[in-house]
Amino acid sequence: MTVNNSPEKIRLRKYQDTLRIVGRGFILFGLWSAVKSLAAVFLERGRIISQIRETDKDIAAFSDGQILAVLIVITAAILLVDLSLRLYIGRSAIAEGKGTKTGVLYIPLTAVFVIVGFANAVYMTCIIVSGRAPSDPDNGVSYAAVIIEITQVIMMIEMIRAAIKVKNNKKHELLKEADDAA
Amino acid sequence: MMQLDFHYYATYCAAFLAGFTHDESVQIAYSAQFVDCCSRSYLVGAGAPLQAATTQLQLEMMEAPTDISGRQDITRIWSSFHFLPGDLNAPRKDRCNKSYMQKYRLICNVNGALLKDTVELARGKGLEAAGLAMHVLADTWAHRYFAGTPSLVINNTNYYFYEIIREGKREEEREIKFNHNPASKDDPEKGQYTNSLFQSDENSIMNLGHGRAGHFPDYSYARYKYMPAWAEYKEIIKDNPDDYLHAFCQMIYALRCLREGGMFETDQYATDEILPYFDTIGRILLKRRTDAGDDWKVLGESMSGSQIPDFDMELYRSEYTEAEPDKRDDTPFGRFIVAALAQKSMVTNRIFTSGNNLAGVSVEYDKKGFRGIRDFRKLLERNIRSRIDDE
């Protein structure tokens, strides 16, 4: 058995390693978001319920408990969708990194997350730049949140880049095999 | 570290094939294996200089400080005796800072300039020094590509670790998933192996030497493929049967040089001597088990016709402790201690003079006057005595 340390092979290993690491990171960020969101709902429930009551007078008949239950259900549903997508994307990236067969759907899905994340980062940056207090609970913005959002965007861009490189490499190898067979 | 099967029994065989008598070969082999036993705890018990430690027990390593001086102490021991640097002047890599390069230059490899210095340092210093040098030599083959300093960016391995199993002309790659339970034993048949736990701290003791590759470097049958952290996604195939055979032949050559007087040169191997035993040695090296001591012992005894005693690390301790203080250096254990101090001093000096401070500061005591650790005064006094005798 001989080593294969051609520049192409080395680059491929690097991209595959990136996919494995970033895929895991993407899932962990999703878990963190879920925990953060649920924690925010529980800890800020009083303020959120008052805001809901101020904006929507029709729900005056409902108790705080009922509103909270609906809030939790809706939040959980959204988080479930978000987490499911993240798990799918993360696991696909890891599988791609391991060299097992995967589809391509996770790449455009990641692109959607990139756009949303980028928009969110811009929005949060504008709030900070406009002079409104970043720690004002009405903003839901903090310096840490901006940095984390930017980190996620960079991570997702790296994932897309690595995934495309790995897929192109696979296609190139298949074509080479076909040429050799012919 | 390489194990008793190679350091003791195989070194005995090499010494005998190099022309030493049975008793001399036992002495050399004992000293070679003793490098893996001479810890600070042992030296404390023997009342011997602590700087002569050639290894560290797990408990000692757990308690060892990992500040700069602690790391230098660890590096001095492991680089001097188990991970001899292959090239202290390796060319600088792109986009690598000085700190990284200092660690990179400590990577153990075979046939380096330090190996020649190690063997030549043992010349005329007795069988104990020869045995110590053989341990260092053998470990350069087993432990190549790892460094004797705690470093994640050099010594780490990852999921890309495959054992290559050869059956006839067919080769199969088996992915290795290590477990981290230090109490569980490796099982080559089931492909179950342990390694040290991943620690993200660059200077963690878990990142010393080949811990992240488990005991693979110490198994003579093992062939494996992995990506060391320093290799920047290049894979390396480690062929232990081939490396161990080279180690064995190089030991015969080195011991013959020490015995007969020829200058030791790197990349030279005594192959003629092993021809009558080539098949047997091949079978021993290729057999899939974690300890080949029994087979090496049988081979050694068949070579010499004499029984090789079992290794007993307490064999020479009482002779040392009961001797008069000024006569201790003339006992086997005393001579081993002097050899260990000399080896450590030499390697530390080479590392320091290459511009690398990972092993600490080294003072050339015979040029600049003695300063530093009291234990090393022993080497200075011996040098002075030796010069007086020559005059």
XYZ file of C-alpha atoms in Angstrom:
573
model
C 0.000 0.000 0.000
C 1.392 3.382 -0.913
C 0.539 6.826 0.355
C -1.479 9.161 -1.784
C -0.285 12.684 -1.010
C -0.971 14.364 -4.317
C -1.953 18.051 -3.952
C -5.514 17.180 -5.046
C -5.846 14.447 -2.458
C -4.470 16.672 0.297
C -6.946 19.422 -0.636
C -9.781 16.891 -0.667
C -8.894 15.673 2.826
C -8.782 19.260 4.038
C -12.257 20.015 2.652
C -13.656 16.777 4.024
C -12.228 17.591 7.434
C -13.754 21.069 7.211
C -17.153 19.543 6.448
C -16.963 17.210 9.426
C -15.980 19.983 11.815
C -18.357 22.614 10.451
C -21.219 20.101 10.215
C -20.856 19.343 13.905
C -20.562 23.038 14.698
C -23.718 23.800 12.742
C -25.709 21.264 14.774
C -24.253 22.579 18.043
C -25.149 26.154 17.123
C -28.703 24.962 16.428
C -28.910 23.336 19.836
C -27.580 26.495 21.410
C -30.186 28.605 19.574
C -32.943 26.294 20.766
C -31.792 26.465 24.378
C -31.400 30.248 24.139
C -34.857 30.741 22.646
C -36.604 28.492 25.145
C -34.729 30.132 28.002
C -35.745 33.572 26.708
C -39.407 32.535 26.559
C -39.386 31.215 30.123
C -37.337 33.985 31.687
C -39.031 36.843 29.838
C -42.531 35.373 29.806
C -44.033 38.208 31.848
C -42.757 40.904 29.516
C -43.644 38.936 26.375
C -47.215 38.300 27.551
C -47.688 42.004 28.411
C -46.427 42.980 24.955
C -48.791 40.483 23.311
C -51.701 41.847 25.324
C -50.797 45.417 24.310
C -50.592 44.610 20.625
C -53.578 42.264 20.390
C -56.626 43.351 22.447
C -58.667 40.357 21.273
C -56.870 37.997 23.607
C -57.971 39.772 26.774
C -60.246 36.833 27.497
C -57.366 34.406 27.746
C -55.372 33.872 30.910
C -51.604 34.338 31.149
C -51.193 30.597 31.449
C -53.095 29.936 28.255
C -51.125 32.542 26.341
C -47.876 31.112 27.659
C -48.883 27.598 26.612
C -49.642 28.753 23.070
C -46.368 30.702 23.015
C -44.388 27.658 24.056
C -46.095 25.434 21.506
C -45.452 27.892 18.669
C -41.854 28.467 19.780
C -41.252 24.740 20.085
C -42.735 24.096 16.638
C -40.500 26.732 15.059
C -37.470 25.441 16.931
C -38.306 21.883 15.879
C -38.362 22.885 12.235
C -35.139 24.889 12.657
C -33.398 22.080 14.530
C -34.554 19.453 12.055
C -33.181 21.466 9.170
C -29.929 22.024 11.013
C -29.626 18.334 11.851
C -30.231 17.411 8.244
C -27.689 19.929 6.983
C -25.122 19.106 9.661
C -25.420 15.357 9.199
C -25.240 15.676 5.435
C -22.072 17.748 5.756
C -20.544 15.175 8.102
C -21.515 12.349 5.752
C -20.006 14.233 2.838
C -16.874 14.660 4.922
C -16.744 10.925 5.547
C -17.086 10.203 1.857
C -20.456 8.467 2.096
C -23.147 9.153 -0.467
C -25.213 12.295 0.079
C -27.610 14.439 -1.917
C -27.142 18.092 -2.789
C -30.212 19.533 -1.073
C -28.283 20.533 2.017
C -26.183 23.005 0.027
C -29.022 25.320 -1.119
C -30.621 24.957 2.324
C -27.390 26.180 3.867
C -27.444 29.083 1.423
C -30.891 30.037 2.751
C -29.509 29.978 6.296
C -26.620 32.149 5.121
C -28.999 34.760 3.712
C -31.154 34.769 6.849
C -28.130 34.875 9.108
C -26.503 37.654 7.101
C -29.706 39.711 7.193
C -29.982 39.172 10.925
C -26.380 40.201 11.477
C -26.894 43.368 9.413
C -30.107 44.182 11.316
C -28.420 43.728 14.685
C -25.413 45.779 13.592
C -27.706 48.601 12.447
C -29.406 48.646 15.847
C -26.062 48.914 17.587
C -24.746 51.544 15.177
C -27.951 53.594 15.453
C -27.134 54.164 19.111
C -29.960 52.212 20.622
C -28.760 50.359 23.725
C -27.679 46.895 22.673
C -28.730 45.479 26.003
C -32.231 46.999 25.731
C -34.539 43.992 25.993
C -36.844 45.465 23.336
C -34.022 45.098 20.815
C -33.013 41.531 21.647
C -29.578 42.551 20.456
C -26.239 42.198 22.189
C -22.648 42.412 20.999
C -22.251 38.684 21.695
C -25.268 37.851 19.545
C -23.823 39.812 16.610
C -20.467 38.062 16.878
C -22.133 34.663 17.085
C -24.314 35.416 14.079
C -21.334 36.542 12.005
C -19.418 33.421 13.086
C -22.285 31.238 11.964
C -22.478 32.961 8.582
C -18.744 32.471 8.001
C -19.035 28.857 9.076
C -21.910 28.218 6.671
C -20.071 29.858 3.783
C -17.084 27.601 4.519
C -19.422 24.607 4.524
C -20.879 25.503 1.127
C -17.431 26.116 -0.318
C -16.038 22.829 1.014
C -19.120 20.886 -0.091
C -18.899 22.209 -3.646
C -15.197 21.388 -3.815
C -15.770 17.851 -2.562
C -18.680 17.269 -4.972
C -16.616 18.581 -7.899
C -13.782 16.308 -6.910
C -16.120 13.302 -6.821
C -17.508 14.194 -10.258
C -13.983 14.590 -11.606
C -12.987 11.180 -10.261
C -16.065 9.518 -11.750
C -15.309 11.046 -15.133
C -11.710 9.913 -14.858
C -12.835 6.375 -14.025
C -15.194 6.396 -16.977
C -12.404 7.613 -19.265
C -10.038 4.952 -17.974
C -12.684 2.258 -18.434
C -13.343 3.453 -21.968
C 7.166 3.190 24.517
C 8.525 0.112 22.819
C 8.085 -2.770 25.154
C 10.105 -5.292 27.114
C 9.959 -7.800 24.276
C 12.074 -5.588 22.020
C 14.066 -3.518 24.499
C 15.146 -6.499 26.557
C 15.018 -9.706 24.584
C 15.558 -8.360 21.070
C 18.411 -6.160 22.325
C 19.946 -9.267 23.895
C 19.762 -10.997 20.521
C 21.275 -7.991 18.754
C 24.107 -7.771 21.274
C 24.881 -11.451 20.930
C 24.905 -11.212 17.142
C 27.230 -8.206 17.451
C 29.761 -10.449 19.175
C 29.149 -9.836 22.867
C 29.124 -12.755 25.273
C 25.939 -13.978 26.929
C 26.661 -12.112 30.169
C 27.590 -8.913 28.352
C 24.458 -9.194 26.211
C 22.305 -9.596 29.321
C 23.906 -6.490 30.813
C 23.301 -4.473 27.659
C 19.722 -5.706 27.378
C 19.064 -4.981 31.037
C 20.253 -1.437 30.647
C 18.186 -0.978 27.488
C 15.015 -2.054 29.251
C 15.865 -0.162 32.427
C 15.466 3.133 30.557
C 11.717 2.448 30.780
C 11.906 1.895 34.547
C 14.214 4.577 35.875
C 11.680 7.117 37.099
C 12.132 9.806 39.746
C 10.148 7.710 42.190
C 12.587 4.852 41.691
C 15.581 7.133 42.079
C 14.194 8.634 45.275
C 13.912 5.138 46.706
C 17.484 4.377 45.700
C 18.893 7.654 46.952
C 20.178 8.365 43.449
C 20.413 11.681 41.556
C 16.903 12.619 40.424
C 18.151 14.224 37.231
C 19.079 10.760 35.977
C 15.408 9.924 35.465
C 14.938 8.418 32.016
C 11.191 8.075 32.164
C 8.143 9.366 33.974
C 5.435 7.220 35.498
C 1.813 8.061 34.708
C 1.289 9.393 38.215
C 4.411 11.546 37.940
C 3.155 12.968 34.650
C -0.253 13.688 36.127
C 1.377 15.685 38.895
C 3.983 17.325 36.681
C 3.440 21.072 36.319
C 2.777 22.213 32.771
C 4.192 25.697 33.149
C 7.289 26.487 31.086
C 9.792 24.907 33.438
C 7.586 21.845 33.886
C 7.289 21.385 30.128
C 11.030 21.791 29.734
C 11.590 19.083 32.311
C 9.176 16.741 30.496
C 10.800 17.515 27.150
C 14.297 16.866 28.465
C 13.375 13.370 29.588
C 11.257 12.275 26.679
C 13.303 13.829 23.895
C 16.562 12.512 25.319
C 15.544 8.890 25.759
C 12.379 8.042 23.849
C 11.774 10.567 21.070
C 15.207 11.572 19.852
C 14.747 14.506 17.452
C 15.494 13.625 13.856
C 16.438 17.068 12.594
C 16.923 19.995 14.955
C 17.565 22.268 12.012
C 14.596 21.312 9.849
C 13.872 24.080 7.336
C 11.216 26.563 8.253
C 7.709 25.862 6.990
C 5.537 28.515 5.406
C 3.183 30.431 7.650
C 4.554 28.828 10.800
C 5.724 30.847 13.766
C 8.813 30.250 15.894
C 6.895 28.475 18.643
C 5.509 25.940 16.201
C 8.846 25.385 14.488
C 10.549 24.679 17.803
C 8.097 21.846 18.418
C 8.249 20.673 14.814
C 12.025 20.362 15.067
C 11.670 17.977 18.004
C 9.836 15.371 15.935
C 11.529 12.021 16.374
C 12.938 10.391 13.301
C 15.534 7.844 12.336
C 19.144 8.324 11.327
C 19.428 11.871 12.592
C 22.670 13.535 13.665
C 21.677 13.083 17.300
C 21.583 9.311 16.858
C 25.237 9.283 15.861
C 26.051 11.471 18.868
C 24.093 9.107 21.116
C 25.946 6.011 19.991
C 29.348 7.721 20.040
C 28.639 9.069 23.521
C 28.381 5.468 24.721
C 31.796 4.523 23.337
C 34.155 3.364 26.061
C 31.577 4.008 28.782
C 30.633 0.416 29.496
C 27.818 -1.945 28.758
C 25.245 0.139 30.589
C 25.855 3.126 28.339
C 25.671 0.862 25.296
C 22.339 -0.529 26.451
C 20.952 2.943 27.072
C 22.030 4.013 23.590
C 20.304 0.968 22.097
C 17.059 1.901 23.783
C 17.258 5.379 22.287
C 18.132 3.942 18.877
C 15.273 1.442 18.866
C 12.790 4.097 19.947
C 13.733 6.335 17.015
C 12.237 3.655 14.748
C 9.176 2.896 16.835
C 8.318 6.473 17.759
C 9.206 8.290 14.577
C 6.824 11.097 13.609
C 5.975 11.953 17.220
C 7.680 14.523 19.451
C 8.810 14.173 23.061
C 7.139 17.398 24.088
C 3.469 17.981 24.934
C 1.974 19.469 21.799
C -1.468 19.092 20.254
C -0.433 20.625 16.930
C 2.369 18.074 16.522
C 1.250 14.866 18.210
C -2.494 14.824 17.674
C -4.238 12.266 15.506
C -7.873 12.177 14.436
C -10.558 9.905 13.006
C -8.343 9.165 9.993
C -6.646 6.109 11.478
C -6.645 2.760 9.704
C -4.900 -0.479 10.430
C -3.565 -2.161 7.307
C -3.957 -5.898 7.531
C -2.063 -7.956 5.053
C -3.176 -11.469 4.172
C -0.983 -12.910 1.492
C -0.997 -10.432 -1.349
C -4.250 -8.862 -0.249
C -4.323 -5.742 1.919
C -7.324 -4.565 3.860
C -7.828 -1.268 5.659
C -9.656 -1.428 8.941
C -10.821 1.825 10.500
C -9.690 2.119 14.114
C -12.056 3.597 16.656
C -10.060 4.040 19.834
C -11.581 3.813 23.273
C -10.187 5.902 26.089
C -10.429 3.553 29.021
C -6.824 3.136 30.173
C -7.773 -0.012 32.107
C -8.989 -1.875 29.039
C -6.461 -4.006 27.195
C -5.819 -3.804 23.473
C -7.182 -6.742 21.497
C -5.573 -7.013 18.053
C -7.925 -9.796 16.960
C -11.024 -7.707 17.581
C -9.334 -4.484 16.496
C -9.925 -2.868 19.906
C -7.349 -0.326 20.913
C -7.074 2.472 23.466
C -5.524 5.898 23.147
C -5.309 9.007 25.262
C -8.317 11.282 25.436
C -8.415 14.318 23.162
C -7.385 17.443 25.052
C -7.739 20.748 23.268
C -5.082 22.346 25.494
C -1.931 22.580 23.365
C 0.377 21.751 26.272
C -1.663 19.031 27.934
C 0.301 15.977 29.028
C -2.173 13.891 26.998
C -0.542 15.367 23.912
C 2.905 14.038 24.766
C 4.519 11.555 22.413
C 2.384 8.912 20.742
C -0.450 8.831 23.300
C -2.959 9.818 20.640
C -1.972 6.812 18.537
C -2.313 4.486 21.496
C 0.178 1.628 21.595
C 0.326 1.146 17.836
C 3.944 2.356 17.602
C 4.927 -0.305 20.156
C 3.442 -3.295 18.354
C 5.868 -4.900 15.961
C 3.105 -6.433 13.793
C 1.213 -3.171 13.250
C 0.946 -1.442 9.910
C -1.253 1.612 9.962
C -2.154 4.731 8.084
C -2.955 8.038 9.731
C -2.658 11.804 9.414
C -0.447 13.332 12.106
C -1.390 16.868 13.053
C 1.953 18.255 11.819
C 1.604 16.677 8.363
C -1.007 19.144 7.043
C -3.376 16.514 5.716
C -0.666 14.262 4.313
C -1.128 10.649 5.252
C 1.647 8.516 6.614
C 1.925 4.759 6.441
C 3.851 3.283 9.355
C 5.181 -0.169 8.650
C 6.295 -1.464 12.036
C 7.571 -4.890 10.886
C 9.893 -3.137 8.462
C 10.915 -0.464 10.958
C 11.543 -2.947 13.747
C 13.680 -5.054 11.446
C 15.707 -1.962 10.581
C 16.004 -1.139 14.287
C 17.260 -4.645 15.018
C 19.859 -4.596 12.237
C 20.982 -1.093 13.172
C 21.400 -2.158 16.804
C 23.668 -5.013 15.720
C 25.699 -2.604 13.615
C 25.909 0.005 16.396
C 26.926 -2.536 19.017
C 29.530 -3.975 16.693
C 30.951 -0.465 16.206
C 31.098 0.058 19.949
C 32.711 -3.306 20.516
C 35.173 -3.351 17.633
C 35.989 0.346 17.458
C 34.629 1.477 14.094
C 32.931 4.887 13.852
C 29.135 4.622 13.897
C 27.503 6.003 10.779
C 23.776 6.470 10.335
C 21.753 4.500 7.805
C 23.964 1.448 8.097
C 22.576 -1.963 8.992
C 24.101 -5.313 9.814
C 22.058 -7.603 7.597
C 24.449 -10.527 7.161
C 24.256 -11.460 10.823
C 20.506 -11.975 10.743
C 20.402 -14.161 7.620
C 20.317 -17.485 9.515
C 17.437 -16.149 11.639
C 15.613 -14.056 9.054
C 12.517 -16.219 8.794
C 12.218 -16.621 12.562
C 12.601 -12.889 13.157
C 10.053 -12.210 10.424
C 7.543 -14.549 12.073
C 8.095 -12.906 15.469
C 7.641 -9.410 14.092
C 4.528 -10.252 12.105
C 2.663 -12.259 14.724
C -0.397 -10.308 15.860
C -0.044 -10.001 19.599
C 0.773 -7.293 22.049
C 3.788 -8.998 23.623
C 6.360 -10.971 21.666
C 8.704 -11.476 24.631
C 8.403 -15.258 24.746
C 9.419 -15.696 21.125
C 12.337 -13.296 21.328
C 13.516 -15.050 24.471
C 13.392 -18.445 22.758
C 15.345 -17.025 19.818
C 17.956 -15.445 22.088
C 18.424 -18.622 24.087
C 18.749 -20.669 20.916
C 21.458 -18.253 19.687
C 23.560 -18.300 22.811
C 22.654 -21.658 24.306
C 22.240 -19.896 27.649
C 19.200 -18.969 29.639
C 18.216 -15.328 29.603
C 17.150 -14.255 33.076
C 13.795 -12.551 33.461
C 14.037 -8.800 33.746
C 14.152 -7.661 37.369
C 14.251 -3.923 37.864
C 15.429 -4.311 41.465
C 18.449 -6.386 40.493
C 21.134 -3.772 41.044
C 19.471 -1.397 43.498
C 20.765 -2.858 46.748
C 24.320 -3.039 45.383
C 24.099 0.689 44.673
C 22.511 1.729 47.959
C 24.867 -0.397 50.054
C 28.024 0.820 48.296
C 30.177 3.601 49.745
C 29.082 6.975 48.293
C 32.335 7.400 46.364
C 32.085 3.875 44.957
C 28.478 4.016 43.781
C 29.336 5.218 40.284
C 31.287 2.002 39.736
C 28.243 -0.210 40.291
C 26.046 -1.202 37.305
C 23.269 1.104 38.477
C 25.787 3.866 39.082
C 27.189 3.506 35.582
C 23.672 3.591 34.176
C 22.995 6.818 36.070
C 26.129 8.448 34.684
C 25.191 7.332 31.164
C 21.694 8.756 31.605
C 23.027 12.079 32.861
C 25.465 12.257 29.967
C 22.764 11.461 27.377
C 20.336 13.962 28.829
C 23.040 16.599 29.049
C 24.135 16.035 25.459
C 20.645 16.091 23.936
C 19.556 19.120 25.984
C 22.696 20.928 24.886
C 22.100 20.133 21.214
C 18.496 21.289 21.430
C 19.468 24.487 23.223
C 22.349 25.358 20.890
C 20.072 24.873 17.887
C 18.132 27.883 19.163
C 15.319 25.858 20.693
C 14.378 26.537 24.308
C 11.822 23.769 24.729
C 14.281 21.646 26.692
C 15.480 24.561 28.777
C 18.866 26.193 29.131
C 22.079 24.234 28.753
C 25.429 25.404 30.019
C 28.601 23.900 28.585
C 30.103 23.332 31.962
C 33.540 22.323 30.764
C 33.940 25.575 28.843
C 32.142 28.081 30.981
C 32.574 26.720 34.452
C 29.990 24.737 36.301
C 26.637 26.382 36.834
C 23.345 24.674 37.307
C 22.030 21.405 38.565
C 24.190 19.695 41.150
C 23.571 16.190 39.805
C 25.436 17.024 36.604
C 28.568 17.895 38.573
C 29.155 14.137 38.456
C 29.771 14.379 34.683
C 32.179 17.288 35.133
C 34.174 15.428 37.758
C 34.402 12.324 35.587
C 35.593 14.405 32.632
C 38.261 16.042 34.755
C 39.373 12.655 36.143
C 39.455 11.184 32.668
C 41.606 14.070 31.365
C 44.002 13.672 34.291
C 44.291 9.919 33.624
C 45.008 10.565 29.927
C 47.759 13.013 30.859
